[in-house]
Coordinates of C-alpha atoms and ligand atoms in Angstrom, one line a residue:
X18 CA 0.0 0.0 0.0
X19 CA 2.0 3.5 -0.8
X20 CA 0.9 6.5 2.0
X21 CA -1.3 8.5 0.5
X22 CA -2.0 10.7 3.6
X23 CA -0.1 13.4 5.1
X24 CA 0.1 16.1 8.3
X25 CA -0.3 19.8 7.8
X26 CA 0.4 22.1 10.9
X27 CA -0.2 18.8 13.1
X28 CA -3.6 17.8 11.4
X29 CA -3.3 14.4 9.4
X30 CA -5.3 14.3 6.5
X31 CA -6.8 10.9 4.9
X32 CA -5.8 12.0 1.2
X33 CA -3.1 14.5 -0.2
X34 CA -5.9 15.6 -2.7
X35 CA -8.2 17.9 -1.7
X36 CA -10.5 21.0 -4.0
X37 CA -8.8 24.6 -4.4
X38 CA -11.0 27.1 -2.5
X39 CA -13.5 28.2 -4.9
X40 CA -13.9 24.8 -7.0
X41 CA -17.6 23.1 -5.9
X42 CA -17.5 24.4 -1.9
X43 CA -19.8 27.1 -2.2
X44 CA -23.0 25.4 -0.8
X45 CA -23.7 23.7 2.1
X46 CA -24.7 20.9 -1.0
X47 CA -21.0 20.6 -2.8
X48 CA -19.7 20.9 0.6
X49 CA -21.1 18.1 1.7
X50 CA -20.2 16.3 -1.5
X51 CA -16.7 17.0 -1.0
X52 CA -17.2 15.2 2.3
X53 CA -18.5 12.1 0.9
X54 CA -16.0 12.6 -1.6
X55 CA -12.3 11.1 -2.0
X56 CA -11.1 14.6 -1.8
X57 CA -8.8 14.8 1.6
X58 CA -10.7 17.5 3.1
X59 CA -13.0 19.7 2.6
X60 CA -11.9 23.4 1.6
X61 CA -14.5 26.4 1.6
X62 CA -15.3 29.1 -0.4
X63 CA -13.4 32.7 0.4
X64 CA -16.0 34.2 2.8
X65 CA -16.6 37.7 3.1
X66 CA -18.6 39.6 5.9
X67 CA -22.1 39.1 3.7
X68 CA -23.4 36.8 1.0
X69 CA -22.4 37.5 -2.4
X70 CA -23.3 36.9 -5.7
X71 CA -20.3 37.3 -7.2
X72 CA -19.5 39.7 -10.7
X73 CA -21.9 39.1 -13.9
X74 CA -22.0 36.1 -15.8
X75 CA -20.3 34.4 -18.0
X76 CA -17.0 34.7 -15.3
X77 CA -15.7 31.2 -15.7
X78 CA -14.2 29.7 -19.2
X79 CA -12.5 26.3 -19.3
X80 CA -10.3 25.9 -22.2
X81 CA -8.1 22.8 -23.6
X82 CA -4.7 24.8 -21.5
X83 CA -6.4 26.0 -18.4
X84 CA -9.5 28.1 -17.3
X85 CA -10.3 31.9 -16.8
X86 CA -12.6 33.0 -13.8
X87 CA -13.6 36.1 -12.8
X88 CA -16.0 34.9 -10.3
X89 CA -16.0 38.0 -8.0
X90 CA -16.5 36.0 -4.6
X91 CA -19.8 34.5 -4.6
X92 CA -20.2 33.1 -1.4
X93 CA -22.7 32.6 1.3
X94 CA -21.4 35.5 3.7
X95 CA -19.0 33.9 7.0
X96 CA -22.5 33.5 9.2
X97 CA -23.7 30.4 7.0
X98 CA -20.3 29.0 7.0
X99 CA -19.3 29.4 10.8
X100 CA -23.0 27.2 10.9
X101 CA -22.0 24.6 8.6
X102 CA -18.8 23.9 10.2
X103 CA -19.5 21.5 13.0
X104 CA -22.0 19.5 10.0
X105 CA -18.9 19.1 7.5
X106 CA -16.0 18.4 10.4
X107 CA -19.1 15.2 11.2
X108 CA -17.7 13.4 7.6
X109 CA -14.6 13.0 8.9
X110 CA -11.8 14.7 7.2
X111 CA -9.8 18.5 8.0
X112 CA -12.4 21.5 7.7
X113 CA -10.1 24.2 5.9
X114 CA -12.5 27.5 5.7
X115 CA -10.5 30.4 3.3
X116 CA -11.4 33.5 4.8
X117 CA -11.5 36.5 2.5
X118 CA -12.6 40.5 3.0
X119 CA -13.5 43.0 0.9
X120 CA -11.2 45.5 3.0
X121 CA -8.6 44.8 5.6
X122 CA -11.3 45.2 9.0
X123 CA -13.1 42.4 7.5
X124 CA -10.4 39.7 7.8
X125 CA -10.3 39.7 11.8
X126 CA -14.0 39.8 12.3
X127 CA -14.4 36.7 10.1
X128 CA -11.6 35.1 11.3
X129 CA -12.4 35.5 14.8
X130 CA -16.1 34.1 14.1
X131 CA -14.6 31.7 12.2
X132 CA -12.3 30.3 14.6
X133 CA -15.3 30.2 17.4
X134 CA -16.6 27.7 15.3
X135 CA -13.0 25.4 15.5
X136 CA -12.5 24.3 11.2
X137 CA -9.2 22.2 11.5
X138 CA -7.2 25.0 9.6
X139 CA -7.9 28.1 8.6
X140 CA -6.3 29.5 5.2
X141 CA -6.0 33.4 4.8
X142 CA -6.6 34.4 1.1
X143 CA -4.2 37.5 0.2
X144 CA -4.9 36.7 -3.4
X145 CA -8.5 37.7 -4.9
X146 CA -7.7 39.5 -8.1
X147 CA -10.9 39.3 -9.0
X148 CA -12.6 42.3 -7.5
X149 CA -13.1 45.2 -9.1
X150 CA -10.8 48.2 -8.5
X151 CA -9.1 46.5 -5.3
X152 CA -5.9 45.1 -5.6
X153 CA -4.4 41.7 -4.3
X154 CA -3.1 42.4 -0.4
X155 CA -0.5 40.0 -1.0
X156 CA 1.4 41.6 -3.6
X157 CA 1.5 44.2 -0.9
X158 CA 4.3 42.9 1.5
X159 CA 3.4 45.6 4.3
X160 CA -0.8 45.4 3.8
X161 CA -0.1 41.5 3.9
X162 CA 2.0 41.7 7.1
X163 CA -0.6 43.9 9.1
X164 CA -3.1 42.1 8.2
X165 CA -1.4 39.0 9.3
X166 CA -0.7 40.1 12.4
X167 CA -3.9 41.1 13.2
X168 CA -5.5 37.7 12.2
X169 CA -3.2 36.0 13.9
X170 CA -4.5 37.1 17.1
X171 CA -7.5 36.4 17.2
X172 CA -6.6 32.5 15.3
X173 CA -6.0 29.5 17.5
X174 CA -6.3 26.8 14.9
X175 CA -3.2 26.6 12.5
X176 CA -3.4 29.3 10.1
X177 CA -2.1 29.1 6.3
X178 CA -1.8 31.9 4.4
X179 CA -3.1 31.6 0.3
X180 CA -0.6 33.6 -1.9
X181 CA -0.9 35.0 -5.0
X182 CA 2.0 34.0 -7.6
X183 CA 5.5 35.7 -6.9
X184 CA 8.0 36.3 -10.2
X185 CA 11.1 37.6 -8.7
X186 CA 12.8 36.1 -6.5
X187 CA 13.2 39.5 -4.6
X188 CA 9.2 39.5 -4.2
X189 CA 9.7 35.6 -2.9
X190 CA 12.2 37.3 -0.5
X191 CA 10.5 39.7 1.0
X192 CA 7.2 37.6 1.4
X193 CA 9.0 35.2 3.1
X194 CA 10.7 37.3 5.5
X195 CA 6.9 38.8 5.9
X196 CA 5.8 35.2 6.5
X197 CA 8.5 34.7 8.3
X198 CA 7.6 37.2 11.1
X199 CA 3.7 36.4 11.2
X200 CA 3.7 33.0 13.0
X201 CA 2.0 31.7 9.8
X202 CA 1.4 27.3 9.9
X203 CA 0.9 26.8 6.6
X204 CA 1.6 28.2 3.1
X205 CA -1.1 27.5 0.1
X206 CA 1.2 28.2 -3.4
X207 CA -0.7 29.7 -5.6
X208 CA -3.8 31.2 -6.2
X209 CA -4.7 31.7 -9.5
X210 CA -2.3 34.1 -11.9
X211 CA -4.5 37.3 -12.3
X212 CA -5.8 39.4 -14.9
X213 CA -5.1 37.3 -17.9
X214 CA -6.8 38.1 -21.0
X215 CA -8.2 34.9 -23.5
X216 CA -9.5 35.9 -26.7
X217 CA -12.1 34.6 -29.1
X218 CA -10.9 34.7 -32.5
X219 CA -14.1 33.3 -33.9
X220 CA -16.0 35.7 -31.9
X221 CA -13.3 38.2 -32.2
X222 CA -14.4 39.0 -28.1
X223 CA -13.5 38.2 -24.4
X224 CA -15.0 35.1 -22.7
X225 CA -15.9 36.1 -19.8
X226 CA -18.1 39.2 -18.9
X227 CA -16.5 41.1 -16.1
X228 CA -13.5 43.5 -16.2
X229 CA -13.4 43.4 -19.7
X230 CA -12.8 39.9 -20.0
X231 CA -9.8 40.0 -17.2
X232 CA -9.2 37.1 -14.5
X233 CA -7.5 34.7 -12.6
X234 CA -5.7 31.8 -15.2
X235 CA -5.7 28.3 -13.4
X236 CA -5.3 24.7 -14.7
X237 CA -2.3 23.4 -17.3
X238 CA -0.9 26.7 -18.3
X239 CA 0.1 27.8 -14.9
X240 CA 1.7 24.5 -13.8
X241 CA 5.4 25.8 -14.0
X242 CA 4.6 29.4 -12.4
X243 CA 2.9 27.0 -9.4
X244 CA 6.0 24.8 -9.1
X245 CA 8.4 27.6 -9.0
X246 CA 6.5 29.7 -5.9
X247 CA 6.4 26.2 -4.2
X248 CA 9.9 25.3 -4.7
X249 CA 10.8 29.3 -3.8
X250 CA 8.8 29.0 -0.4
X251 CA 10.4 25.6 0.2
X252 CA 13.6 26.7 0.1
X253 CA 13.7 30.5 1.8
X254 CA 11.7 27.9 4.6
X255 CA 13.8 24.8 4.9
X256 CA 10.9 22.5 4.6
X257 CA 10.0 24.2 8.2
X258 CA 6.4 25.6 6.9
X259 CA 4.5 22.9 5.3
X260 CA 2.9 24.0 1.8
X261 CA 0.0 23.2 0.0
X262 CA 1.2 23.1 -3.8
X263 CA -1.9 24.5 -6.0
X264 CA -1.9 25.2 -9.7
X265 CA -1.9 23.1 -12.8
X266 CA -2.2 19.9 -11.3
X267 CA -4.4 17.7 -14.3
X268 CA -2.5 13.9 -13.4
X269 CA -0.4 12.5 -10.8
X270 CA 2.4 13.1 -12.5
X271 CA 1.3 16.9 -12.2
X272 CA 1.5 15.9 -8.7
X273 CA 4.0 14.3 -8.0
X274 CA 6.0 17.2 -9.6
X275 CA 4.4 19.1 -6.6
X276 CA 5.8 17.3 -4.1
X277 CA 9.5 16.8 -5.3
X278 CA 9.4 21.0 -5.5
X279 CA 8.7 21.0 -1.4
X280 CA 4.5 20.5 -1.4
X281 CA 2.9 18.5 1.4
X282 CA -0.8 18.5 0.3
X283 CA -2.5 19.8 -3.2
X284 CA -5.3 21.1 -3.9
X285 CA -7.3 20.7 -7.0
X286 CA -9.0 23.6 -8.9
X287 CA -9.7 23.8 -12.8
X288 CA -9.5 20.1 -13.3
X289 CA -12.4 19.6 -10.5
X290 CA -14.9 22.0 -12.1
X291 CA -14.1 20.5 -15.4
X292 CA -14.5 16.9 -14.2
X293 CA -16.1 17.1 -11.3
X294 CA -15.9 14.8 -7.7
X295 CA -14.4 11.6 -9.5
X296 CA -10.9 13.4 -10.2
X297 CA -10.0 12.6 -6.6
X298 CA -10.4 8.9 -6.8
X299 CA -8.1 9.1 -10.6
X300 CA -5.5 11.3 -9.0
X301 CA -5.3 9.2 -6.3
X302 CA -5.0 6.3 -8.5
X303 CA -2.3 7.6 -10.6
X304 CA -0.4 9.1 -7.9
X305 CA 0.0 6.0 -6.3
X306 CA 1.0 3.6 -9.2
X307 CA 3.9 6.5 -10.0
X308 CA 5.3 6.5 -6.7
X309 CA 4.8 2.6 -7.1
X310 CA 6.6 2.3 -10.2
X311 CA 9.5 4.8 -8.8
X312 CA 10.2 2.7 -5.6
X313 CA 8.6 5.7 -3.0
X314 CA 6.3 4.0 -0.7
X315 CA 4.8 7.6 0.9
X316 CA 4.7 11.3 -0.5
X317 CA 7.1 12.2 2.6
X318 CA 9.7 10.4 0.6
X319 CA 9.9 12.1 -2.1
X320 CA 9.1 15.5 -0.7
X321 CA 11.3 18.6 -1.8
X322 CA 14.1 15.6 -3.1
X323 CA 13.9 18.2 -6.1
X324 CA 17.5 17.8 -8.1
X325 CA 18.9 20.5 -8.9
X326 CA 21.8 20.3 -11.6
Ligands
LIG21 O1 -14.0 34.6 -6.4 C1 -13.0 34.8 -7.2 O2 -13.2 35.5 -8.2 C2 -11.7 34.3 -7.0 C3 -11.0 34.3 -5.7 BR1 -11.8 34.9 -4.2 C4 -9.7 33.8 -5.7 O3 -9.1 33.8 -4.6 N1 -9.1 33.4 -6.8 C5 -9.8 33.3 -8.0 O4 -9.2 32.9 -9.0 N2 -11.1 33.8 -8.0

């Protein structure tokens, strides 16, 4: 049997697969799926102070490389979510509930109501680039570190931090000496790689609706910009802060590429929209006859064993 499971911030989790914030953990419904799922646990939706409906529609486009979403936080508002949280920890895998904000007061006063109601983990999401006219606190370094600080006060259950992609190793730098100072448990590596553009030939037009057709890329095409933050974060950390490698992950190759750059846990966005709760049970399949076929008999072993030439 290869070891499939794996520990974040002292919680053990039953799979190393589990859904990206945002993919099919809106409801109180796909949440629930996701607990009778394969997935390893189950992940909410960002939450802000108040339900939301999110931008205009069409704000999601899956296409052969990846996807586009511009989805503008829909989400039932923290209240609905600090409810369902003692219902989803009952199926009996980690409760990881993404907080969000639409300003910086917002993230304490979620978080603290969030943490009343105990989730296993809670991630922080710097990395929304989705809302119109605000930009992403985490490409911020001294927004992000106030903000940390004051969530972290009021958080008692391990506390990750969901960062947008870095592309200089000065920015990786300075975010990990921000991280570095803000008690953080966890690192989630990367959200998706905002404001890209895809274009319609045929149609000669944008596909999706809001900001002009602007939004978060995921899925394939971001797979190497994923790998690289991991394997950044990895290395400014020593392995010390456990990640949770994100982005482009379509087999378990795709995964296990993941965890030789340093990633503990990954999380599952495009593909999971695009095939639904079954992916799990196929990564998981794939995943293990790899590490089979390459002698590994658990994900710890080959963790961060990255060669470098
Ligand atoms: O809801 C969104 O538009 C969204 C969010 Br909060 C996020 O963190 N990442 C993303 O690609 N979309």
């Amino acid at each position: 049997m290869i070891g499939l499971s794996t520990t974040i911030a002292g919680v053990k989790f039953p799979g190393c697969f589990m859904n990206a914030a945002g993919a099919l953990c809106v409801t109180r419904d796909e949440l629930l799926a996701l607990g009778r799922s394969k997935a390893g646990a189950i992940v909410t939706k960002s939450m802000t102070m108040e339900p939301r409906h999110g931008n205009p529609e069409p704000r999601y486009y899956g296409f052969p490389g990846g996807s586009i979403n511009s989805m503008g936080l829909p989400n039932l508002g923290y209240r609905a979510y600090a409810d369902l949280i003692p219902e989803l920890k009952r199926c009996g895998k980690p409760v990881i509930a993404s907080v969000a904000g639409l300003c910086e007061d917002d993230f304490p006063t979620i978080a603290e109501a969030i943490n009343a109601a105990q989730p296993d983990l809670i991630e922080v999401n710097l990395s929304c680039p989705n809302i119109p006219g605000k930009p992403q606190i985490g490409y911020d370094a001294e927004a992000s570190e106030r903000l940390l600080k004051r969530v972290r006060r009021v958080i008692t259950v391990p506390m990750g931090v969901k960062l947008p992609p870095y592309f200089d190793p000065a920015h990786h730098d300075a975010m990990g000496k921000v991280i570095g100072r803000c008690d953080v448990d966890f690192l989630n590596l990367i959200n998706s790689v905002g404001n890209g553009l895809v274009v319609d030939p045929e149609r000669e037009a944008v596909v999706i609706k809001p900001k002009g057709g602007f939004g978060g890329l995921g899925g394939t095409l971001i797979k190497p910009v994923a790998l690289a933050n991991v394997r950044a974060f990895y290395k400014i950390f020593q392995g010390r802060i456990p990640i949770i490698g994100t982005g482009g992950i379509v087999d378990g190759v795709d995964a296990f590429e993941h965890f030789l750059c340093g990633a503990s846990a990954v999380q599952i966005g495009t593909v999971l929209v695009e095939e639904g709760l079954e992916v799990f049970g196929r990564l998981e399949t794939e995943l293990a006859a790899l590490l089979e076929k390459k002698g590994y008999r658990a994900i710890e072993d080959c963790r961060g064993k990255l060669k470098e030439l």
